Each structure stands twice: as C-alpha cells, then as structure tokens.
mmCIF file of C-alpha atoms and ligand atoms in Angstrom:
data_model
loop_
_atom_site.group_PDB
_atom_site.id
_atom_site.type_symbol
_atom_site.label_atom_id
_atom_site.label_comp_id
_atom_site.label_asym_id
_atom_site.label_seq_id
_atom_site.Cartn_x
_atom_site.Cartn_y
_atom_site.Cartn_z
ATOM 1 C CA UNK A 572 -23.714 3.719 -1.929
ATOM 2 C CA UNK A 573 -24.457 0.057 -2.617
ATOM 3 C CA UNK A 574 -22.759 -2.366 -0.417
ATOM 4 C CA UNK A 575 -21.807 -5.827 -2.359
ATOM 5 C CA UNK A 576 -20.136 -8.967 -0.705
ATOM 6 C CA UNK A 577 -20.021 -11.348 -3.553
ATOM 7 C CA UNK A 578 -18.038 -11.235 -6.672
ATOM 8 C CA UNK A 579 -21.539 -11.845 -8.521
ATOM 9 C CA UNK A 580 -23.139 -9.007 -6.930
ATOM 10 C CA UNK A 581 -20.060 -6.763 -7.619
ATOM 11 C CA UNK A 582 -19.871 -7.734 -11.508
ATOM 12 C CA UNK A 583 -23.822 -7.113 -11.898
ATOM 13 C CA UNK A 584 -23.749 -3.715 -10.315
ATOM 14 C CA UNK A 585 -20.718 -2.639 -11.905
ATOM 15 C CA UNK A 586 -22.199 -3.703 -15.447
ATOM 16 C CA UNK A 587 -24.162 -0.468 -14.981
ATOM 17 C CA UNK A 588 -21.814 2.126 -13.589
ATOM 18 C CA UNK A 589 -20.727 4.761 -15.613
ATOM 19 C CA UNK A 590 -17.256 5.077 -16.561
ATOM 20 C CA UNK A 591 -14.482 5.758 -16.039
ATOM 21 C CA UNK A 592 -14.729 3.560 -13.037
ATOM 22 C CA UNK A 593 -12.083 3.847 -10.184
ATOM 23 C CA UNK A 594 -11.320 1.041 -7.547
ATOM 24 C CA UNK A 595 -9.521 1.675 -4.369
ATOM 25 C CA UNK A 596 -8.253 -1.443 -2.781
ATOM 26 C CA UNK A 597 -8.060 -1.301 0.994
ATOM 27 C CA UNK A 598 -7.893 -3.616 3.801
ATOM 28 C CA UNK A 599 -10.234 -1.207 5.692
ATOM 29 C CA UNK A 600 -9.577 0.756 9.310
ATOM 30 C CA UNK A 601 -9.671 3.522 6.655
ATOM 31 C CA UNK A 602 -7.612 6.490 7.646
ATOM 32 C CA UNK A 603 -6.513 9.885 5.879
ATOM 33 C CA UNK A 604 -4.205 8.072 3.170
ATOM 34 C CA UNK A 605 -7.264 5.885 2.076
ATOM 35 C CA UNK A 606 -9.355 9.245 2.263
ATOM 36 C CA UNK A 607 -6.779 10.919 -0.388
ATOM 37 C CA UNK A 608 -7.181 7.926 -2.699
ATOM 38 C CA UNK A 609 -10.804 7.911 -2.547
ATOM 39 C CA UNK A 610 -11.145 11.691 -3.220
ATOM 40 C CA UNK A 611 -8.805 11.122 -6.381
ATOM 41 C CA UNK A 612 -10.688 8.422 -7.580
ATOM 42 C CA UNK A 613 -13.939 10.668 -6.725
ATOM 43 C CA UNK A 614 -12.557 13.570 -8.654
ATOM 44 C CA UNK A 615 -11.027 11.840 -11.617
ATOM 45 C CA UNK A 616 -13.980 8.863 -12.284
ATOM 46 C CA UNK A 617 -17.490 8.937 -12.933
ATOM 47 C CA UNK A 618 -17.911 5.886 -10.311
ATOM 48 C CA UNK A 619 -15.745 4.937 -7.340
ATOM 49 C CA UNK A 620 -15.739 1.549 -6.093
ATOM 50 C CA UNK A 621 -13.725 0.667 -2.846
ATOM 51 C CA UNK A 622 -12.847 -2.785 -1.594
ATOM 52 C CA UNK A 623 -12.243 -3.454 1.877
ATOM 53 C CA UNK A 624 -10.649 -7.080 2.549
ATOM 54 C CA UNK A 625 -7.877 -8.277 4.788
ATOM 55 C CA UNK A 626 -6.192 -10.367 2.493
ATOM 56 C CA UNK A 627 -4.776 -13.490 4.464
ATOM 57 C CA UNK A 628 -2.636 -14.473 1.765
ATOM 58 C CA UNK A 629 -0.444 -11.311 2.166
ATOM 59 C CA UNK A 630 0.194 -11.727 5.886
ATOM 60 C CA UNK A 631 2.865 -14.364 6.860
ATOM 61 C CA UNK A 632 2.505 -17.238 9.515
ATOM 62 C CA UNK A 633 3.549 -15.082 12.385
ATOM 63 C CA UNK A 634 2.288 -11.831 11.366
ATOM 64 C CA UNK A 635 -0.587 -9.672 12.580
ATOM 65 C CA UNK A 636 -3.711 -11.105 10.645
ATOM 66 C CA UNK A 637 -5.725 -11.820 13.686
ATOM 67 C CA UNK A 638 -5.160 -8.431 15.495
ATOM 68 C CA UNK A 639 -5.193 -6.456 12.155
ATOM 69 C CA UNK A 640 -7.486 -3.204 13.183
ATOM 70 C CA UNK A 641 -10.906 -3.655 11.714
ATOM 71 C CA UNK A 642 -13.632 -1.236 11.900
ATOM 72 C CA UNK A 643 -16.208 -2.378 9.407
ATOM 73 C CA UNK A 644 -18.941 0.378 10.646
ATOM 74 C CA UNK A 645 -16.984 3.244 10.913
ATOM 75 C CA UNK A 646 -15.366 2.342 7.235
ATOM 76 C CA UNK A 647 -18.857 2.168 5.856
ATOM 77 C CA UNK A 648 -19.804 5.437 7.168
ATOM 78 C CA UNK A 649 -16.815 7.135 6.056
ATOM 79 C CA UNK A 650 -17.473 6.057 2.524
ATOM 80 C CA UNK A 651 -20.776 7.242 2.350
ATOM 81 C CA UNK A 652 -19.412 10.608 3.430
ATOM 82 C CA UNK A 653 -16.655 10.459 0.777
ATOM 83 C CA UNK A 654 -19.398 9.716 -1.808
ATOM 84 C CA UNK A 655 -18.065 6.155 -2.775
ATOM 85 C CA UNK A 656 -20.486 4.404 -5.006
ATOM 86 C CA UNK A 657 -19.902 0.821 -4.312
ATOM 87 C CA UNK A 658 -18.497 -0.775 -1.181
ATOM 88 C CA UNK A 659 -17.052 -4.299 -1.883
ATOM 89 C CA UNK A 660 -16.842 -6.373 1.161
ATOM 90 C CA UNK A 661 -16.132 -9.895 0.457
ATOM 91 C CA UNK A 662 -15.604 -12.651 2.909
ATOM 92 C CA UNK A 663 -12.170 -14.605 3.000
ATOM 93 C CA UNK A 664 -14.462 -17.580 1.624
ATOM 94 C CA UNK A 665 -15.782 -15.512 -1.237
ATOM 95 C CA UNK A 666 -12.089 -14.572 -2.218
ATOM 96 C CA UNK A 667 -10.676 -17.980 -1.510
ATOM 97 C CA UNK A 668 -13.690 -20.826 -1.639
ATOM 98 C CA UNK A 669 -12.855 -24.236 -1.018
ATOM 99 C CA UNK A 670 -10.367 -25.806 -3.305
ATOM 100 C CA UNK A 671 -8.864 -22.416 -4.202
ATOM 101 C CA UNK A 672 -5.455 -23.596 -5.821
ATOM 102 C CA UNK A 673 -4.522 -20.528 -8.073
ATOM 103 C CA UNK A 674 -1.824 -17.874 -7.238
ATOM 104 C CA UNK A 675 0.063 -15.132 -8.927
ATOM 105 C CA UNK A 676 3.941 -15.635 -8.465
ATOM 106 C CA UNK A 677 5.870 -12.310 -9.073
ATOM 107 C CA UNK A 678 9.558 -11.478 -9.006
ATOM 108 C CA UNK A 679 11.245 -8.787 -10.271
ATOM 109 C CA UNK A 680 10.390 -5.714 -7.950
ATOM 110 C CA UNK A 681 8.950 -7.970 -5.430
ATOM 111 C CA UNK A 682 12.351 -9.524 -4.684
ATOM 112 C CA UNK A 683 14.525 -7.083 -2.374
ATOM 113 C CA UNK A 684 13.486 -5.393 0.637
ATOM 114 C CA UNK A 685 9.850 -6.020 1.847
ATOM 115 C CA UNK A 686 9.976 -9.124 -0.250
ATOM 116 C CA UNK A 687 13.370 -10.249 1.372
ATOM 117 C CA UNK A 688 11.874 -9.445 4.703
ATOM 118 C CA UNK A 689 8.483 -11.109 4.378
ATOM 119 C CA UNK A 690 8.569 -14.062 1.785
ATOM 120 C CA UNK A 691 5.335 -14.472 -0.038
ATOM 121 C CA UNK A 692 3.901 -11.280 0.866
ATOM 122 C CA UNK A 693 4.009 -9.867 -2.834
ATOM 123 C CA UNK A 694 2.434 -13.262 -4.398
ATOM 124 C CA UNK A 695 -0.142 -12.541 -1.726
ATOM 125 C CA UNK A 696 -0.767 -8.831 -2.584
ATOM 126 C CA UNK A 697 -0.249 -9.689 -6.560
ATOM 127 C CA UNK A 698 -2.854 -12.452 -6.178
ATOM 128 C CA UNK A 699 -5.447 -10.286 -4.532
ATOM 129 C CA UNK A 700 -4.997 -7.206 -6.733
ATOM 130 C CA UNK A 701 -5.000 -9.462 -9.886
ATOM 131 C CA UNK A 702 -8.334 -11.005 -8.435
ATOM 132 C CA UNK A 703 -9.928 -7.456 -7.658
ATOM 133 C CA UNK A 704 -8.843 -5.941 -10.821
ATOM 134 C CA UNK A 705 -10.317 -8.896 -12.879
ATOM 135 C CA UNK A 706 -13.500 -8.690 -10.771
ATOM 136 C CA UNK A 707 -14.031 -4.973 -10.967
ATOM 137 C CA UNK A 708 -12.344 -4.507 -14.243
ATOM 138 C CA UNK A 709 -11.770 -0.561 -13.477
ATOM 139 C CA UNK A 710 -10.480 1.971 -15.853
ATOM 140 C CA UNK A 711 -8.038 3.017 -13.152
ATOM 141 C CA UNK A 712 -7.002 1.394 -9.584
ATOM 142 C CA UNK A 713 -5.681 3.717 -6.830
ATOM 143 C CA UNK A 714 -2.624 2.930 -4.775
ATOM 144 C CA UNK A 715 -0.399 4.929 -2.139
ATOM 145 C CA UNK A 716 3.180 5.656 -2.606
ATOM 146 C CA UNK A 717 3.322 5.131 1.187
ATOM 147 C CA UNK A 718 4.040 1.654 0.092
ATOM 148 C CA UNK A 719 6.169 2.280 -2.768
ATOM 149 C CA UNK A 720 7.515 -1.045 -3.487
ATOM 150 C CA UNK A 721 3.824 -2.546 -3.561
ATOM 151 C CA UNK A 722 3.122 0.354 -6.374
ATOM 152 C CA UNK A 723 5.917 -1.050 -8.635
ATOM 153 C CA UNK A 724 4.832 -4.599 -7.959
ATOM 154 C CA UNK A 725 1.571 -3.887 -8.869
ATOM 155 C CA UNK A 726 2.626 -2.001 -12.073
ATOM 156 C CA UNK A 727 4.856 -4.800 -13.199
ATOM 157 C CA UNK A 728 1.844 -7.078 -12.671
ATOM 158 C CA UNK A 729 -0.709 -5.280 -14.823
ATOM 159 C CA UNK A 730 2.208 -4.831 -17.403
ATOM 160 C CA UNK A 731 2.886 -8.716 -17.337
ATOM 161 C CA UNK A 732 -0.503 -9.972 -17.218
ATOM 162 C CA UNK A 733 -1.846 -7.554 -19.767
ATOM 163 C CA UNK A 734 -4.735 -6.313 -17.296
ATOM 164 C CA UNK A 735 -6.235 -3.199 -18.849
ATOM 165 C CA UNK A 736 -6.326 -0.788 -15.782
ATOM 166 C CA UNK A 737 -4.273 2.177 -15.493
ATOM 167 C CA UNK A 738 -2.264 2.355 -11.906
ATOM 168 C CA UNK A 739 -2.370 5.517 -10.006
ATOM 169 C CA UNK A 740 -0.281 6.206 -7.331
ATOM 170 C CA UNK A 741 -0.872 9.063 -4.714
ATOM 171 C CA UNK A 742 1.374 10.863 -2.398
ATOM 172 C CA UNK A 743 1.721 9.463 1.188
ATOM 173 C CA UNK A 744 -0.658 10.927 3.598
ATOM 174 C CA UNK A 745 1.130 12.276 6.806
ATOM 175 C CA UNK A 746 0.442 13.127 10.494
ATOM 176 C CA UNK A 747 1.424 16.811 11.284
ATOM 177 C CA UNK A 748 4.840 15.527 12.908
ATOM 178 C CA UNK A 749 5.693 13.726 9.472
ATOM 179 C CA UNK A 750 4.667 10.176 10.341
ATOM 180 C CA UNK A 751 3.188 8.438 7.607
ATOM 181 C CA UNK A 752 -0.407 7.708 8.273
ATOM 182 C CA UNK A 753 -0.978 3.886 8.803
ATOM 183 C CA UNK A 754 -3.722 1.525 10.087
ATOM 184 C CA UNK A 755 -0.577 -0.510 12.283
ATOM 185 C CA UNK A 756 0.314 2.939 14.062
ATOM 186 C CA UNK A 757 -2.463 1.912 16.384
ATOM 187 C CA UNK A 758 -0.248 -0.582 17.864
ATOM 188 C CA UNK A 759 2.422 2.010 19.044
ATOM 189 C CA UNK A 760 2.324 2.728 22.597
ATOM 190 C CA UNK A 761 2.262 6.451 23.610
ATOM 191 C CA UNK A 762 5.891 6.806 24.031
ATOM 192 C CA UNK A 763 6.573 4.764 20.626
ATOM 193 C CA UNK A 764 4.188 6.977 18.989
ATOM 194 C CA UNK A 765 6.101 10.037 19.890
ATOM 195 C CA UNK A 766 9.557 8.571 18.649
ATOM 196 C CA UNK A 767 7.840 7.366 15.374
ATOM 197 C CA UNK A 768 8.160 10.640 13.252
ATOM 198 C CA UNK A 769 12.063 9.897 13.352
ATOM 199 C CA UNK A 770 11.706 7.691 10.202
ATOM 200 C CA UNK A 771 10.223 10.430 8.111
ATOM 201 C CA UNK A 772 12.893 12.895 9.509
ATOM 202 C CA UNK A 773 15.633 10.725 8.799
ATOM 203 C CA UNK A 774 14.539 10.377 5.136
ATOM 204 C CA UNK A 775 13.719 13.894 4.884
ATOM 205 C CA UNK A 776 17.357 14.793 6.117
ATOM 206 C CA UNK A 777 18.843 12.453 3.547
ATOM 207 C CA UNK A 778 16.637 14.038 0.917
ATOM 208 C CA UNK A 779 17.926 17.625 1.972
ATOM 209 C CA UNK A 780 21.313 16.104 1.150
ATOM 210 C CA UNK A 781 20.412 14.735 -2.092
ATOM 211 C CA UNK A 782 19.026 18.317 -3.030
ATOM 212 C CA UNK A 783 22.169 19.978 -1.688
ATOM 213 C CA UNK A 784 24.059 17.706 -4.265
ATOM 214 C CA UNK A 785 24.978 14.230 -2.560
ATOM 215 C CA UNK A 786 24.236 11.640 -5.206
ATOM 216 C CA UNK A 787 25.999 8.807 -3.444
ATOM 217 C CA UNK A 788 23.512 6.095 -2.561
ATOM 218 C CA UNK A 789 25.649 4.774 0.115
ATOM 219 C CA UNK A 790 26.106 8.148 1.823
ATOM 220 C CA UNK A 791 22.383 8.900 1.363
ATOM 221 C CA UNK A 792 21.493 5.614 2.918
ATOM 222 C CA UNK A 793 23.898 5.907 5.680
ATOM 223 C CA UNK A 794 22.790 9.376 6.582
ATOM 224 C CA UNK A 795 19.035 8.076 6.858
ATOM 225 C CA UNK A 796 20.323 5.034 9.110
ATOM 226 C CA UNK A 797 22.241 7.259 11.298
ATOM 227 C CA UNK A 798 19.250 9.338 12.488
ATOM 228 C CA UNK A 799 16.985 6.345 12.788
ATOM 229 C CA UNK A 800 19.667 4.497 14.884
ATOM 230 C CA UNK A 801 20.383 7.590 17.165
ATOM 231 C CA UNK A 802 16.672 7.312 18.347
ATOM 232 C CA UNK A 803 16.639 4.930 21.398
ATOM 233 C CA UNK A 804 13.231 3.270 20.574
ATOM 234 C CA UNK A 805 13.913 2.753 16.809
ATOM 235 C CA UNK A 806 16.139 0.695 14.978
ATOM 236 C CA UNK A 807 16.616 0.388 10.942
ATOM 237 C CA UNK A 808 15.870 -2.888 9.500
ATOM 238 C CA UNK A 809 16.801 -1.649 5.974
ATOM 239 C CA UNK A 810 17.312 1.797 4.541
ATOM 240 C CA UNK A 811 17.779 1.542 0.590
ATOM 241 C CA UNK A 812 18.141 4.038 -2.480
ATOM 242 C CA UNK A 813 16.227 2.196 -5.173
ATOM 243 C CA UNK A 814 15.080 2.708 -8.972
ATOM 244 C CA UNK A 815 11.288 3.198 -8.107
ATOM 245 C CA UNK A 816 10.291 1.109 -11.221
ATOM 246 C CA UNK A 817 12.513 -1.966 -10.874
ATOM 247 C CA UNK A 818 13.443 -1.672 -7.059
ATOM 248 C CA UNK A 819 17.256 -2.391 -8.271
ATOM 249 C CA UNK A 820 20.077 -0.165 -6.374
ATOM 250 C CA UNK A 821 19.918 3.288 -7.300
ATOM 251 C CA UNK A 822 22.674 3.630 -9.980
ATOM 252 C CA UNK A 823 23.128 7.341 -8.891
ATOM 253 C CA UNK A 824 21.096 8.786 -12.196
ATOM 254 C CA UNK A 825 17.529 8.907 -12.891
ATOM 255 C CA UNK A 826 14.481 8.854 -10.313
ATOM 256 C CA UNK A 827 15.640 7.379 -6.970
ATOM 257 C CA UNK A 828 13.170 6.128 -3.929
ATOM 258 C CA UNK A 829 14.818 6.115 -0.717
ATOM 259 C CA UNK A 830 12.799 3.195 1.230
ATOM 260 C CA UNK A 831 13.116 2.504 4.904
ATOM 261 C CA UNK A 832 11.674 -0.096 7.242
ATOM 262 C CA UNK A 833 12.078 0.565 10.722
ATOM 263 C CA UNK A 834 11.077 -1.143 13.983
ATOM 264 C CA UNK A 835 9.930 0.959 17.155
ATOM 265 C CA UNK A 836 9.701 -1.501 19.783
ATOM 266 C CA UNK A 837 7.505 -4.394 18.317
ATOM 267 C CA UNK A 838 5.815 -2.326 15.603
ATOM 268 C CA UNK A 839 7.603 -2.307 12.014
ATOM 269 C CA UNK A 840 6.775 1.014 10.021
ATOM 270 C CA UNK A 841 7.663 1.496 6.377
ATOM 271 C CA UNK A 842 7.942 4.712 4.858
ATOM 272 C CA UNK A 843 9.747 6.370 1.511
ATOM 273 C CA UNK A 844 10.687 9.488 -0.274
ATOM 274 C CA UNK A 845 11.234 9.962 -3.777
ATOM 275 C CA UNK A 846 14.482 12.144 -4.756
ATOM 276 C CA UNK A 847 14.004 14.154 -7.650
HETATM 277 P P1 AMP B 320 -4.069 -0.942 3.229
HETATM 278 O O1 AMP B 320 -5.543 -0.798 3.415
HETATM 279 O O2 AMP B 320 -2.929 -0.512 4.332
HETATM 280 O O3 AMP B 320 -3.858 -2.191 2.202
HETATM 281 O O4 AMP B 320 -4.013 0.385 2.076
HETATM 282 C C1 AMP B 320 -4.733 0.662 1.185
HETATM 283 C C2 AMP B 320 -3.978 1.409 -0.072
HETATM 284 O O5 AMP B 320 -3.977 2.789 0.815
HETATM 285 C C3 AMP B 320 -2.511 0.953 -0.207
HETATM 286 O O6 AMP B 320 -2.458 1.521 -1.648
HETATM 287 C C4 AMP B 320 -1.725 1.878 0.345
HETATM 288 O O7 AMP B 320 -0.478 2.071 -0.134
HETATM 289 C C5 AMP B 320 -2.442 3.205 0.589
HETATM 290 N N1 AMP B 320 -2.284 3.993 1.567
HETATM 291 C C6 AMP B 320 -2.180 3.564 3.092
HETATM 292 N N2 AMP B 320 -1.195 4.145 4.013
HETATM 293 C C7 AMP B 320 -1.451 5.481 3.159
HETATM 294 C C8 AMP B 320 -0.974 6.824 3.441
HETATM 295 N N3 AMP B 320 -0.407 7.006 4.578
HETATM 296 N N4 AMP B 320 -1.071 7.669 2.340
HETATM 297 C C9 AMP B 320 -1.395 7.634 1.050
HETATM 298 N N5 AMP B 320 -1.805 6.228 0.663
HETATM 299 C C10 AMP B 320 -1.664 5.102 1.822
#
C-alpha cells in the first residue's frame, strides 16, 4: 500500500493505477462500516484508494471537530490488512491552503433533516467530496447508506456538476444488537450504549408496520418516535419518512427512507431504514 499525503502525489500515483479505480472517502477511526465499503471496492475494482481526512468544513462551530476520534496508526494497519492500494491522508492545509475561497453550495436534498439541524454541514461535505472526486477521479466512489441523506446529496452533486464517477451506496453495518456502527458511538457511556439500540429497534418496528400494510407516513413516523421517546435515556430529534432521492416528504408511493436522529445523553445518533 502506498501512503500519499499531497494532491500532487495522489495524482502521480493514480495515473499509473489499473482501472476501474474505487475511492472510499472516510474521516478515519475506521470500523466495520468502513470495512464493508473497502471490501466492496476491493471486490469490484482493480485498484482501491481510501482517503482519511477529518474535514473541518463539515463541522459546525459548536460541534466535535477537536474531539472527533482519530486513530491513524490503527487505520493504516487496517487498510494494509484489507488490501487497499493507496491511503490518501492529506493535512487540512493541503486540502484548504491559505487563501482557499471556493465552496460548493448545495440545496435540494441537502435542505431538510440534517441540513436543517446542521446549517452548512452539507456544503462542507459537498465541497470536500467534490475535491476528492476531482483529485482522484475514481470510476466509482463508495458511501454508506447509514448516512442516507449524504448519499442523496452526493448523487445530486455528481449529477449537477457532471462529475464522471459512479456513486455506490452500501448497506449499514450494525452491531449484534442493531446499533448502527459509527465512530461517534465511542462517545456513549456504558449506560447510554445499552440504551442506544432503541433507535434501530424503533425504525425496524415501523418497517414491520409498513410490511404489514401501513402506508401512512405520519403513522409510521409516530410509531418510530413513540418507541424512541419511551426510552428514558433517548429523545427523538426528528423522525421522517422521505423520498430517498430527493429527501422530500414521502408521498405514500414509491421507495421510502425512514430516517431518525436521536439524542442519547449528549450523543446524537443517526440511522435509517429503507421501506420497500
Ligand atoms: P465517516 O468516516 O463517518 O465520514 O464515514 C465514511 C463513510 O463510511 C461514509 O460513506 C459513511 O456513510 C460510511 N459509514 C459510516 N458508518 C457506516 C456503517 N455503519 N455502515 C456502512 N457505512 C458506514
């Protein structure tokens, strides 16, 4: 595996890479969710690049940029084990050099839910993902359905900016008790950790109702919210049935994503299920 830390090194190395090239963008602290993306890339592509960059632009001023988990040595060892060909680990200054003045502003699927809760978050995501896709020019880039709204935003981004990379979305990797694997799970206390699976349990219960014939968005949302709120440690910030492509409220027809953001103590957890 080659470790690259500048855009010039990345470009020079990737010029020689066999195709198709897969890119897996991450913020590090790699876990089973990331591994599933890397394995999908490994099985579908002749070369695999993984970027590790904690992107300051997608964190709000009062968010957890400073304390976001970082484990660079373990991450590089994992990438070696998983057979990645290139690890791209740029510094913030490499990605945003002095005088940096451009940014990608995105609306549409970026506006509701996380976009409403975290203003400028998706502009930060769109800016860094556009940069990574232009830097690496992969045939395919891999993202997790765990962040379902992010997938919709990135699909819109590549379509609107004519970026010629295919976007693959992989199913959410979960712990044995259903909790979606996430770097931020490390913030949970032992007590909070044992309460946290309620988010997936609530989404799965609503999915069961959907499968049993319930097609009313408000009823599905209320069923999910009720289960989260019944847990003494959890509160639901939003529960929304949306169109997975546009993030507009689900009309009752076609594919549906039921998305939830919940607080367990001070930790904000995101999860979703597709209803089909
Ligand atoms: P992050 O490092 O948290 O920015 O995540 C990097 C990529 O891994 C994103 O595309 C995430 O959606 C994806 N990811 C994070 N958690 C999971 C998970 N539990 N299952 C599948 N993909 C995930």
